[in-house]
Short mmCIF file of N, CA and C and ligand atoms in Angstrom, two decimals:
data_model
loop_
_atom_site.label_atom_id
_atom_site.label_comp_id
_atom_site.label_asym_id
_atom_site.label_seq_id
_atom_site.Cartn_x
_atom_site.Cartn_y
_atom_site.Cartn_z
N MET A 2 0.86 -1.34 -0.01
CA MET A 2 -0.01 0.02 0.06
C MET A 2 0.70 1.13 -0.55
N ASN A 3 0.34 2.53 -0.63
CA ASN A 3 1.43 3.15 -0.68
C ASN A 3 0.95 4.28 0.41
N GLU A 4 1.76 5.27 1.50
CA GLU A 4 2.21 4.51 2.42
C GLU A 4 0.76 6.78 2.53
N ASP A 5 1.67 7.14 1.09
CA ASP A 5 0.47 8.49 1.19
C ASP A 5 -0.68 8.72 1.25
N LEU A 6 -1.08 7.36 0.56
CA LEU A 6 -2.45 7.38 0.08
C LEU A 6 -3.55 6.57 1.06
N TYR A 7 -2.80 6.01 2.25
CA TYR A 7 -2.80 5.53 3.77
C TYR A 7 -2.56 6.48 4.24
N LYS A 8 -2.03 7.57 4.45
CA LYS A 8 -2.15 8.93 5.26
C LYS A 8 -3.39 9.33 4.50
N GLN A 9 -3.44 10.17 3.68
CA GLN A 9 -4.64 10.40 2.99
C GLN A 9 -6.01 10.10 3.54
N VAL A 10 -6.05 8.64 3.13
CA VAL A 10 -7.17 8.16 3.57
C VAL A 10 -8.10 7.65 4.88
N LEU A 11 -6.62 7.51 5.44
CA LEU A 11 -7.34 7.90 6.82
C LEU A 11 -7.62 8.81 7.81
N GLY A 12 -6.14 9.68 7.12
CA GLY A 12 -6.48 11.28 7.26
C GLY A 12 -7.88 11.72 7.48
N SER A 13 -8.81 11.06 6.49
CA SER A 13 -10.04 11.75 6.33
C SER A 13 -10.98 11.47 7.12
N PHE A 14 -10.45 9.95 7.56
CA PHE A 14 -11.97 10.21 9.24
C PHE A 14 -11.31 10.92 10.48
N PRO A 15 -12.85 11.64 10.80
CA PRO A 15 -12.33 12.58 11.87
C PRO A 15 -12.48 12.04 12.81
N SER A 16 -11.10 12.63 13.87
CA SER A 16 -11.63 11.71 15.43
C SER A 16 -10.83 13.17 16.24
N GLY A 17 -11.07 12.63 17.38
CA GLY A 17 -10.28 13.32 18.71
C GLY A 17 -9.48 13.38 18.62
N VAL A 18 -8.43 13.66 19.94
CA VAL A 18 -7.13 13.66 19.88
C VAL A 18 -7.22 13.42 21.31
N THR A 19 -6.02 12.70 22.31
CA THR A 19 -5.81 12.12 23.10
C THR A 19 -4.45 12.31 24.07
N VAL A 20 -4.04 12.65 24.47
CA VAL A 20 -2.95 12.37 25.73
C VAL A 20 -2.58 11.29 26.11
N VAL A 21 -2.14 10.83 26.03
CA VAL A 21 -1.59 8.48 26.65
C VAL A 21 -0.29 9.87 27.76
N THR A 22 -1.09 9.66 29.27
CA THR A 22 0.11 10.45 30.04
C THR A 22 0.27 8.51 30.85
N ALA A 23 1.50 8.65 31.27
CA ALA A 23 2.10 7.38 32.39
C ALA A 23 2.87 8.28 32.97
N TYR A 24 3.27 8.10 34.34
CA TYR A 24 4.84 8.54 35.00
C TYR A 24 5.15 6.97 34.82
N ASP A 25 6.56 7.88 35.17
CA ASP A 25 7.67 6.85 34.30
C ASP A 25 8.44 6.12 36.43
N ASP A 26 9.88 5.61 35.92
CA ASP A 26 10.23 4.99 37.22
C ASP A 26 10.59 6.54 38.12
N ASP A 27 10.98 7.08 37.15
CA ASP A 27 11.58 8.77 38.33
C ASP A 27 10.52 9.70 39.02
N GLY A 28 9.07 9.10 38.43
CA GLY A 28 7.93 10.24 38.63
C GLY A 28 8.20 11.16 38.05
N ALA A 29 8.88 11.14 36.94
CA ALA A 29 8.20 12.04 36.08
C ALA A 29 7.15 11.79 34.93
N VAL A 30 6.39 12.80 34.27
CA VAL A 30 5.33 12.53 33.43
C VAL A 30 5.86 12.28 31.84
N THR A 31 5.54 11.56 31.81
CA THR A 31 5.14 10.94 29.95
C THR A 31 3.87 11.13 29.35
N GLY A 32 4.24 10.83 28.25
CA GLY A 32 3.27 10.19 27.17
C GLY A 32 3.72 10.63 25.74
N LEU A 33 2.41 10.83 24.84
CA LEU A 33 1.93 11.04 23.44
C LEU A 33 0.56 11.15 23.67
N THR A 34 0.70 12.53 21.72
CA THR A 34 -0.54 12.64 21.52
C THR A 34 -1.02 11.42 20.63
N ALA A 35 -2.23 10.92 21.09
CA ALA A 35 -2.51 9.68 19.75
C ALA A 35 -4.44 10.15 19.66
N SER A 36 -4.00 9.82 18.36
CA SER A 36 -5.50 9.94 17.61
C SER A 36 -6.08 8.95 17.84
N ALA A 37 -5.03 7.68 17.86
CA ALA A 37 -5.59 5.73 17.79
C ALA A 37 -5.74 5.73 18.51
N PHE A 38 -7.73 6.17 19.38
CA PHE A 38 -8.47 5.67 20.23
C PHE A 38 -9.71 5.00 20.22
N SER A 39 -9.58 4.60 20.48
CA SER A 39 -11.01 3.85 20.60
C SER A 39 -11.82 2.39 21.85
N ALA A 40 -13.19 2.86 21.99
CA ALA A 40 -14.37 2.36 22.29
C ALA A 40 -13.44 1.04 22.62
N LEU A 41 -14.10 -0.09 23.34
CA LEU A 41 -14.22 -0.95 22.54
C LEU A 41 -14.70 -2.20 23.24
N SER A 42 -14.64 -2.52 24.72
CA SER A 42 -16.00 -3.19 24.96
C SER A 42 -16.58 -2.40 26.23
N MET A 43 -18.16 -2.88 26.65
CA MET A 43 -18.82 -2.33 27.91
C MET A 43 -18.41 -3.13 28.81
N ASP A 44 -18.67 -4.54 28.37
CA ASP A 44 -18.75 -5.43 30.09
C ASP A 44 -17.72 -6.53 29.96
N PRO A 45 -16.45 -6.35 29.87
CA PRO A 45 -15.62 -5.39 31.25
C PRO A 45 -15.81 -3.81 29.92
N ALA A 46 -15.29 -2.60 30.70
CA ALA A 46 -14.66 -1.60 29.94
C ALA A 46 -13.23 -1.79 29.60
N LEU A 47 -13.17 -1.35 28.26
CA LEU A 47 -12.23 -1.35 27.57
C LEU A 47 -12.19 -0.38 26.49
N VAL A 48 -10.76 0.23 26.44
CA VAL A 48 -10.53 1.32 25.64
C VAL A 48 -9.36 0.89 24.89
N LEU A 49 -9.24 1.00 23.49
CA LEU A 49 -7.84 0.83 23.28
C LEU A 49 -7.14 1.93 22.09
N VAL A 50 -5.75 2.11 22.54
CA VAL A 50 -4.72 3.25 22.26
C VAL A 50 -3.82 2.59 20.86
N CYS A 51 -3.30 3.41 19.99
CA CYS A 51 -2.29 2.30 19.85
C CYS A 51 -1.15 3.28 19.39
N PRO A 52 -0.27 2.95 20.18
CA PRO A 52 1.32 3.94 19.79
C PRO A 52 2.07 2.84 18.98
N ASN A 53 3.16 3.96 18.50
CA ASN A 53 4.23 3.49 17.65
C ASN A 53 4.75 2.56 18.64
N TYR A 54 5.61 1.71 17.65
CA TYR A 54 6.85 1.08 18.39
C TYR A 54 7.78 1.98 18.91
N SER A 55 8.43 3.12 17.70
CA SER A 55 9.63 4.02 18.43
C SER A 55 9.00 4.69 19.27
N SER A 56 8.35 5.16 19.98
CA SER A 56 7.61 5.57 20.75
C SER A 56 8.69 5.86 21.72
N ASP A 57 9.17 6.71 22.25
CA ASP A 57 9.76 6.59 23.63
C ASP A 57 8.87 6.58 24.75
N SER A 58 7.55 6.76 24.46
CA SER A 58 6.07 6.89 25.84
C SER A 58 5.84 5.38 25.82
N TYR A 59 5.85 4.19 24.67
CA TYR A 59 5.36 3.09 24.97
C TYR A 59 6.21 2.25 25.49
N PRO A 60 7.15 1.79 26.03
CA PRO A 60 8.15 1.36 26.83
C PRO A 60 7.49 1.59 28.17
N VAL A 61 7.09 3.26 28.12
CA VAL A 61 6.76 3.78 29.85
C VAL A 61 5.37 3.32 30.09
N LEU A 62 4.45 2.82 29.31
CA LEU A 62 3.31 2.90 29.48
C LEU A 62 3.71 1.46 29.90
N ARG A 63 4.07 0.49 29.31
CA ARG A 63 3.75 -0.45 29.15
C ARG A 63 4.20 -0.90 30.68
N GLU A 64 5.58 -0.24 30.95
CA GLU A 64 6.39 -0.23 32.33
C GLU A 64 5.01 -0.56 33.23
N ALA A 65 4.75 0.68 33.17
CA ALA A 65 4.12 1.64 34.36
C ALA A 65 3.00 0.93 34.21
N SER A 66 2.17 0.11 34.15
CA SER A 66 0.93 -0.74 33.55
C SER A 66 -0.02 0.25 33.94
N ARG A 67 -0.22 0.93 34.13
CA ARG A 67 -1.62 2.43 34.23
C ARG A 67 -1.18 3.00 33.41
N PHE A 68 -2.39 3.89 32.79
CA PHE A 68 -1.95 4.82 32.35
C PHE A 68 -3.54 6.01 31.85
N ALA A 69 -3.53 7.45 31.97
CA ALA A 69 -4.42 7.91 31.70
C ALA A 69 -4.59 7.95 30.09
N ILE A 70 -5.90 8.77 29.80
CA ILE A 70 -6.22 8.59 28.57
C ILE A 70 -7.01 10.58 28.91
N ASN A 71 -6.49 10.66 28.09
CA ASN A 71 -7.13 12.62 28.32
C ASN A 71 -7.29 12.46 27.03
N ILE A 72 -8.88 13.22 27.37
CA ILE A 72 -9.27 13.53 25.29
C ILE A 72 -9.24 15.30 26.31
N LEU A 73 -8.38 15.58 24.58
CA LEU A 73 -8.26 17.38 25.10
C LEU A 73 -9.23 18.20 23.98
N ALA A 74 -9.27 19.10 24.11
CA ALA A 74 -10.59 20.28 24.62
C ALA A 74 -9.82 20.64 23.71
N ALA A 75 -10.61 21.55 22.44
CA ALA A 75 -10.29 22.25 21.51
C ALA A 75 -9.37 23.27 21.39
N ASP A 76 -9.39 23.84 23.09
CA ASP A 76 -8.03 25.02 22.92
C ASP A 76 -7.11 24.52 23.37
N GLN A 77 -6.80 23.49 23.51
CA GLN A 77 -5.43 22.31 24.70
C GLN A 77 -4.70 21.95 23.18
N THR A 78 -4.43 23.23 22.49
CA THR A 78 -3.25 23.09 21.56
C THR A 78 -2.16 23.09 21.38
N GLY A 79 -2.02 23.08 22.99
CA GLY A 79 -0.67 23.70 23.84
C GLY A 79 -0.04 22.19 24.37
N PRO A 80 -1.34 21.61 25.22
CA PRO A 80 -0.75 20.25 25.08
C PRO A 80 -0.09 18.75 24.17
N CYS A 81 -1.62 19.78 22.89
CA CYS A 81 -1.22 18.41 21.86
C CYS A 81 -0.36 18.69 20.88
N PHE A 82 0.25 19.21 20.70
CA PHE A 82 1.54 19.56 20.18
C PHE A 82 3.20 19.00 20.80
N ALA A 83 2.96 20.08 22.76
CA ALA A 83 3.91 19.35 23.82
C ALA A 83 4.48 17.74 23.51
N PHE A 84 2.88 17.16 23.93
CA PHE A 84 3.18 15.50 23.64
C PHE A 84 3.87 15.45 22.62
N ALA A 85 3.11 16.00 21.41
CA ALA A 85 3.83 15.37 20.30
C ALA A 85 5.28 15.19 19.86
N LYS A 86 5.86 15.74 20.63
CA LYS A 86 7.49 16.34 20.54
C LYS A 86 8.12 15.22 21.24
N LYS A 87 9.15 15.64 20.49
CA LYS A 87 10.25 14.15 21.44
C LYS A 87 11.99 14.36 21.98
N GLY A 88 11.92 13.42 23.38
CA GLY A 88 13.45 13.78 24.12
C GLY A 88 13.09 15.34 24.76
N GLU A 89 14.22 16.11 24.48
CA GLU A 89 14.81 17.01 25.45
C GLU A 89 12.91 18.25 25.05
N ALA A 90 13.32 18.54 23.37
CA ALA A 90 11.83 19.99 23.22
C ALA A 90 10.78 19.01 23.96
N LYS A 91 10.81 17.94 24.24
CA LYS A 91 9.39 17.39 25.01
C LYS A 91 9.18 18.30 26.64
N THR A 92 10.39 17.14 27.14
CA THR A 92 10.71 17.23 28.40
C THR A 92 9.82 18.89 28.31
N ALA A 93 11.02 20.19 27.84
CA ALA A 93 10.87 21.06 27.84
C ALA A 93 9.34 21.35 27.57
N ALA A 94 8.77 21.18 27.50
CA ALA A 94 7.49 21.85 26.43
C ALA A 94 6.73 21.05 27.00
N ILE A 95 6.78 19.88 27.80
CA ILE A 95 4.95 19.22 28.86
C ILE A 95 5.24 20.13 30.10
N ALA A 96 6.71 20.52 30.28
CA ALA A 96 6.30 21.21 31.76
C ALA A 96 5.84 22.64 31.78
N ASP A 97 5.39 22.67 30.77
CA ASP A 97 4.43 24.34 30.88
C ASP A 97 2.59 23.56 31.15
N VAL A 98 2.88 22.20 30.84
CA VAL A 98 1.31 21.56 30.54
C VAL A 98 0.96 21.58 32.29
N ALA A 99 0.24 22.09 32.72
CA ALA A 99 -0.35 21.65 34.35
C ALA A 99 -1.50 20.16 34.53
N VAL A 100 -0.95 19.48 34.46
CA VAL A 100 -0.51 18.52 35.39
C VAL A 100 -1.51 18.20 36.58
N THR A 101 -2.25 16.44 37.01
CA THR A 101 -2.64 16.79 38.73
C THR A 101 -2.44 15.02 39.04
N ARG A 102 -2.09 14.57 39.49
CA ARG A 102 -1.65 13.31 39.97
C ARG A 102 -2.60 12.18 40.23
N SER A 103 -3.34 11.95 40.18
CA SER A 103 -4.43 11.40 40.52
C SER A 103 -4.94 10.11 41.32
N GLU A 104 -5.38 9.52 42.39
CA GLU A 104 -5.36 9.02 43.67
C GLU A 104 -4.42 7.64 43.11
N PHE A 105 -5.68 7.03 41.57
CA PHE A 105 -5.18 6.38 40.92
C PHE A 105 -3.21 5.89 40.48
N GLY A 106 -3.29 7.07 40.00
CA GLY A 106 -1.53 6.88 40.37
C GLY A 106 -0.80 7.43 38.67
N THR A 107 -2.15 8.39 37.91
CA THR A 107 -2.04 9.21 36.29
C THR A 107 -1.86 10.23 36.31
N PRO A 108 -1.30 10.47 35.30
CA PRO A 108 -0.96 12.24 35.41
C PRO A 108 -2.24 12.51 34.43
N LEU A 109 -3.38 13.54 35.52
CA LEU A 109 -4.14 13.91 34.69
C LEU A 109 -4.48 15.30 34.13
N ILE A 110 -4.08 15.34 32.83
CA ILE A 110 -4.16 16.78 31.88
C ILE A 110 -5.26 18.17 32.44
N ASP A 111 -4.63 18.82 33.22
CA ASP A 111 -5.90 20.25 33.71
C ASP A 111 -6.85 20.40 32.77
N GLY A 112 -8.22 20.46 32.45
CA GLY A 112 -8.50 20.96 31.54
C GLY A 112 -9.28 20.21 30.36
N ALA A 113 -8.82 18.69 30.28
CA ALA A 113 -9.71 18.06 29.79
C ALA A 113 -10.52 17.74 29.38
N VAL A 114 -11.42 17.68 28.23
CA VAL A 114 -12.69 17.11 28.32
C VAL A 114 -13.28 16.21 29.03
N ALA A 115 -11.99 14.36 29.22
CA ALA A 115 -12.66 13.70 30.05
C ALA A 115 -10.70 13.11 30.20
N THR A 116 -11.44 12.45 30.97
CA THR A 116 -10.23 11.42 30.90
C THR A 116 -10.37 9.58 31.32
N ILE A 117 -9.77 9.01 30.83
CA ILE A 117 -9.84 7.78 31.54
C ILE A 117 -8.75 7.15 31.48
N GLU A 118 -8.82 6.55 33.31
CA GLU A 118 -7.63 5.89 33.58
C GLU A 118 -7.75 4.76 33.83
N CYS A 119 -6.40 3.52 33.25
CA CYS A 119 -6.86 1.94 33.15
C CYS A 119 -6.01 1.62 33.46
N SER A 120 -6.00 0.24 33.74
CA SER A 120 -4.95 0.01 33.93
C SER A 120 -4.83 -1.28 32.70
N LEU A 121 -3.47 -1.26 32.02
CA LEU A 121 -3.39 -2.00 31.11
C LEU A 121 -3.72 -3.76 31.47
N TRP A 122 -4.66 -3.85 30.07
CA TRP A 122 -5.49 -5.31 29.88
C TRP A 122 -4.51 -6.16 29.35
N LYS A 123 -4.18 -5.89 28.63
CA LYS A 123 -3.60 -6.99 27.37
C LYS A 123 -2.87 -5.87 26.23
N GLU A 124 -2.06 -6.68 25.69
CA GLU A 124 -1.86 -5.73 24.88
C GLU A 124 -1.04 -6.69 23.54
N TYR A 125 -1.57 -6.39 22.32
CA TYR A 125 -1.27 -7.39 20.88
C TYR A 125 -0.43 -7.05 20.12
N GLU A 126 0.19 -6.78 18.95
CA GLU A 126 1.00 -6.38 17.74
C GLU A 126 -0.07 -6.32 16.77
N GLY A 127 -0.10 -4.69 16.55
CA GLY A 127 -0.41 -4.24 15.21
C GLY A 127 -0.06 -4.06 14.60
N GLY A 128 1.31 -4.64 14.02
CA GLY A 128 2.41 -4.08 12.34
C GLY A 128 2.98 -3.14 13.27
N ASP A 129 3.20 -1.87 12.64
CA ASP A 129 4.45 -0.62 13.16
C ASP A 129 3.79 -0.42 14.60
N HIS A 130 2.77 -0.26 15.02
CA HIS A 130 2.11 -0.48 15.93
C HIS A 130 1.18 -1.21 17.08
N ALA A 131 1.77 -0.40 18.13
CA ALA A 131 1.05 -1.63 19.51
C ALA A 131 0.04 -0.95 19.63
N ILE A 132 -1.28 -2.36 19.47
CA ILE A 132 -2.55 -2.04 20.63
C ILE A 132 -2.81 -2.03 21.88
N LEU A 133 -2.64 -1.17 22.61
CA LEU A 133 -2.30 -1.74 24.37
C LEU A 133 -4.43 -1.21 24.56
N ILE A 134 -4.40 -2.20 25.63
CA ILE A 134 -5.75 -2.45 25.47
C ILE A 134 -6.35 -1.92 27.11
N GLY A 135 -6.25 -0.88 27.79
CA GLY A 135 -6.70 -0.42 28.57
C GLY A 135 -8.11 -0.82 29.38
N LYS A 136 -7.98 -1.51 30.96
CA LYS A 136 -9.35 -1.65 31.45
C LYS A 136 -9.75 -0.27 32.53
N MET A 137 -10.85 -0.01 32.15
CA MET A 137 -11.19 1.37 32.60
C MET A 137 -11.57 1.40 33.78
N GLU A 138 -10.47 1.68 34.91
CA GLU A 138 -10.84 1.80 36.36
C GLU A 138 -11.50 3.43 36.98
N GLN A 139 -10.94 4.08 36.15
CA GLN A 139 -11.20 5.83 36.62
C GLN A 139 -12.03 6.76 35.91
N ALA A 140 -12.95 7.47 35.31
CA ALA A 140 -13.52 7.99 34.17
C ALA A 140 -14.10 9.08 34.86
N ASN A 141 -13.79 10.31 33.94
CA ASN A 141 -14.33 12.33 34.49
C ASN A 141 -14.39 12.49 32.88
N VAL A 142 -15.49 12.99 32.64
CA VAL A 142 -15.91 13.96 32.21
C VAL A 142 -16.59 15.41 32.67
N ASN A 143 -16.06 16.42 31.98
CA ASN A 143 -16.42 18.04 31.91
C ASN A 143 -17.38 18.04 31.13
N GLU A 144 -18.69 18.26 30.67
CA GLU A 144 -19.09 18.63 29.59
C GLU A 144 -19.15 19.91 29.27
N ALA A 145 -18.89 21.13 30.11
CA ALA A 145 -18.72 22.35 30.12
C ALA A 145 -17.65 22.40 29.21
N ARG A 146 -16.52 21.57 28.78
CA ARG A 146 -15.79 21.84 27.91
C ARG A 146 -15.74 21.14 26.77
N SER A 147 -15.31 21.47 25.28
CA SER A 147 -15.53 21.08 24.24
C SER A 147 -14.22 20.47 23.54
N PRO A 148 -15.02 19.27 22.77
CA PRO A 148 -13.81 18.83 22.62
C PRO A 148 -13.11 19.00 21.27
N MET A 149 -11.85 18.61 21.42
CA MET A 149 -10.80 19.12 19.76
C MET A 149 -11.34 17.97 19.12
N VAL A 150 -11.61 18.39 17.36
CA VAL A 150 -11.69 17.07 16.72
C VAL A 150 -11.17 17.81 15.72
N TYR A 151 -10.17 16.76 14.55
CA TYR A 151 -9.06 16.16 14.08
C TYR A 151 -8.89 15.89 12.57
N CYS A 152 -9.15 16.10 11.94
CA CYS A 152 -8.78 15.95 10.12
C CYS A 152 -8.36 15.87 9.75
N ARG A 153 -7.82 16.05 8.72
CA ARG A 153 -6.49 16.42 7.58
C ARG A 153 -5.73 16.68 7.98
N GLY A 154 -5.34 16.57 9.12
CA GLY A 154 -4.38 17.20 9.36
C GLY A 154 -4.87 18.93 10.50
N LYS A 155 -5.53 18.75 10.48
CA LYS A 155 -6.64 20.28 10.65
C LYS A 155 -7.27 19.91 12.75
N MET A 156 -7.07 20.97 13.10
CA MET A 156 -7.79 21.02 14.09
C MET A 156 -9.06 21.72 14.44
N ALA A 157 -10.14 21.73 14.51
CA ALA A 157 -11.52 22.30 14.65
C ALA A 157 -12.02 22.51 16.31
N ASP A 158 -13.04 23.13 16.69
CA ASP A 158 -13.61 23.13 18.03
C ASP A 158 -14.54 22.80 17.03
N TRP A 159 -15.25 21.15 18.02
CA TRP A 159 -16.59 20.52 18.15
C TRP A 159 -17.82 21.42 18.34
N ALA A 160 -17.84 22.68 19.08
CA ALA A 160 -18.87 23.60 19.96
C ALA A 160 -18.87 23.94 18.37
N THR A 161 -17.96 24.11 17.38
CA THR A 161 -18.32 25.32 15.73
C THR A 161 -19.12 24.05 14.76
N LEU A 162 -18.85 22.43 15.26
CA LEU A 162 -20.18 21.88 14.03
C LEU A 162 -21.35 21.90 14.25
N THR A 163 -22.01 22.29 15.70
CA THR A 163 -23.26 21.35 16.39
C THR A 163 -24.14 22.06 15.16
N ASP A 164 -24.29 23.35 15.05
CA ASP A 164 -25.86 24.21 15.12
C ASP A 164 -25.38 24.28 13.11
C1 FMN B 11 -3.23 15.21 15.93
C2 FMN B 11 -2.32 13.50 16.70
C3 FMN B 11 -2.52 12.03 16.41
C4 FMN B 11 -1.80 11.75 16.24
N1 FMN B 11 -1.90 10.27 16.71
C5 FMN B 11 -0.65 9.82 16.83
C6 FMN B 11 -1.04 7.98 17.48
O1 FMN B 11 -1.93 7.69 17.26
N2 FMN B 11 0.01 7.65 17.72
C7 FMN B 11 1.20 6.75 17.81
O2 FMN B 11 1.92 6.66 17.85
N3 FMN B 11 1.52 8.61 17.35
C8 FMN B 11 0.35 9.54 17.21
N4 FMN B 11 1.36 11.18 17.02
C9 FMN B 11 2.52 11.04 16.75
C10 FMN B 11 3.61 11.43 18.43
O3 FMN B 11 2.25 12.61 19.18
C11 FMN B 11 5.02 11.73 18.23
O4 FMN B 11 5.31 11.24 17.69
C12 FMN B 11 5.34 11.47 19.17
O5 FMN B 11 6.74 12.44 19.31
C13 FMN B 11 6.24 10.20 19.70
O6 FMN B 11 6.96 11.06 21.50
P1 FMN B 11 7.53 10.05 22.79
O7 FMN B 11 8.27 9.38 21.27
O8 FMN B 11 8.06 10.77 23.43
O9 FMN B 11 6.31 9.14 22.97
C14 FMN B 11 0.28 11.65 16.80
C15 FMN B 11 0.26 13.07 17.02
C16 FMN B 11 -0.52 14.26 16.20
C17 FMN B 11 -0.37 15.71 16.73
#
C-alpha cells in the first residue's frame, strides 16, 4: 500500500485527539499525543490506544501498567503539540502543561474534556504499532468543555460543528 494514500485516506476520518500519560520510574510525566484511540467493550469496560513501537513513551506506558487517556479540549493545542514532540524538546514543552496526579496514580491533564484511567489489560501487535487495551478503572467527564476534532491534519472546535 502506498504510504501517502494510506495517510490521506485514514486522515479523512475525523477523530478526537488524546494524550496518553503515565509516570515513569522517576516520577516524571511521560506520554504521547494519540488519535488512534477507540472504545472497545462495555463489559468489561475496555478502550484501546495504539502507540508506534518507535514511541519513547510506549515502554513507559507498558512498564507502568497504568495510564491515563486525556481527551483534549479544542483550546488544548498546547498540550497536543507538546506531547507530540520528542526527547528534550518534549521535556521542556510539557513542563508548561498543568497536570494533576490522580489517586489512581496517573497524570491527568488539567482542562481535558474527559479522562480515562486504565490498567493495562492486554497488549497485541498491530504491525508497526502496539495495541494497548486498557481496562477503565476511573473516568471523568467535563461536559462544559468542548472537544478538539482532528481531520486532514487540522484541528477544529466541536462546538462550531453542531449548528
Ligand atoms: C494529532 C496527532 C495524533 C497522533 N496520533 C498518534 C497515534 O495515534 N499513535 C502514535 O504512535 N503517534 C501519534 N502521534 C505522533 C506522536 O504524538 C509523536 O510521534 C510523539 O513524538 C511520540 O512521542 P514519544 O516518542 O516521546 O512517545 C500523533 C501526533 C499528533 C499531532
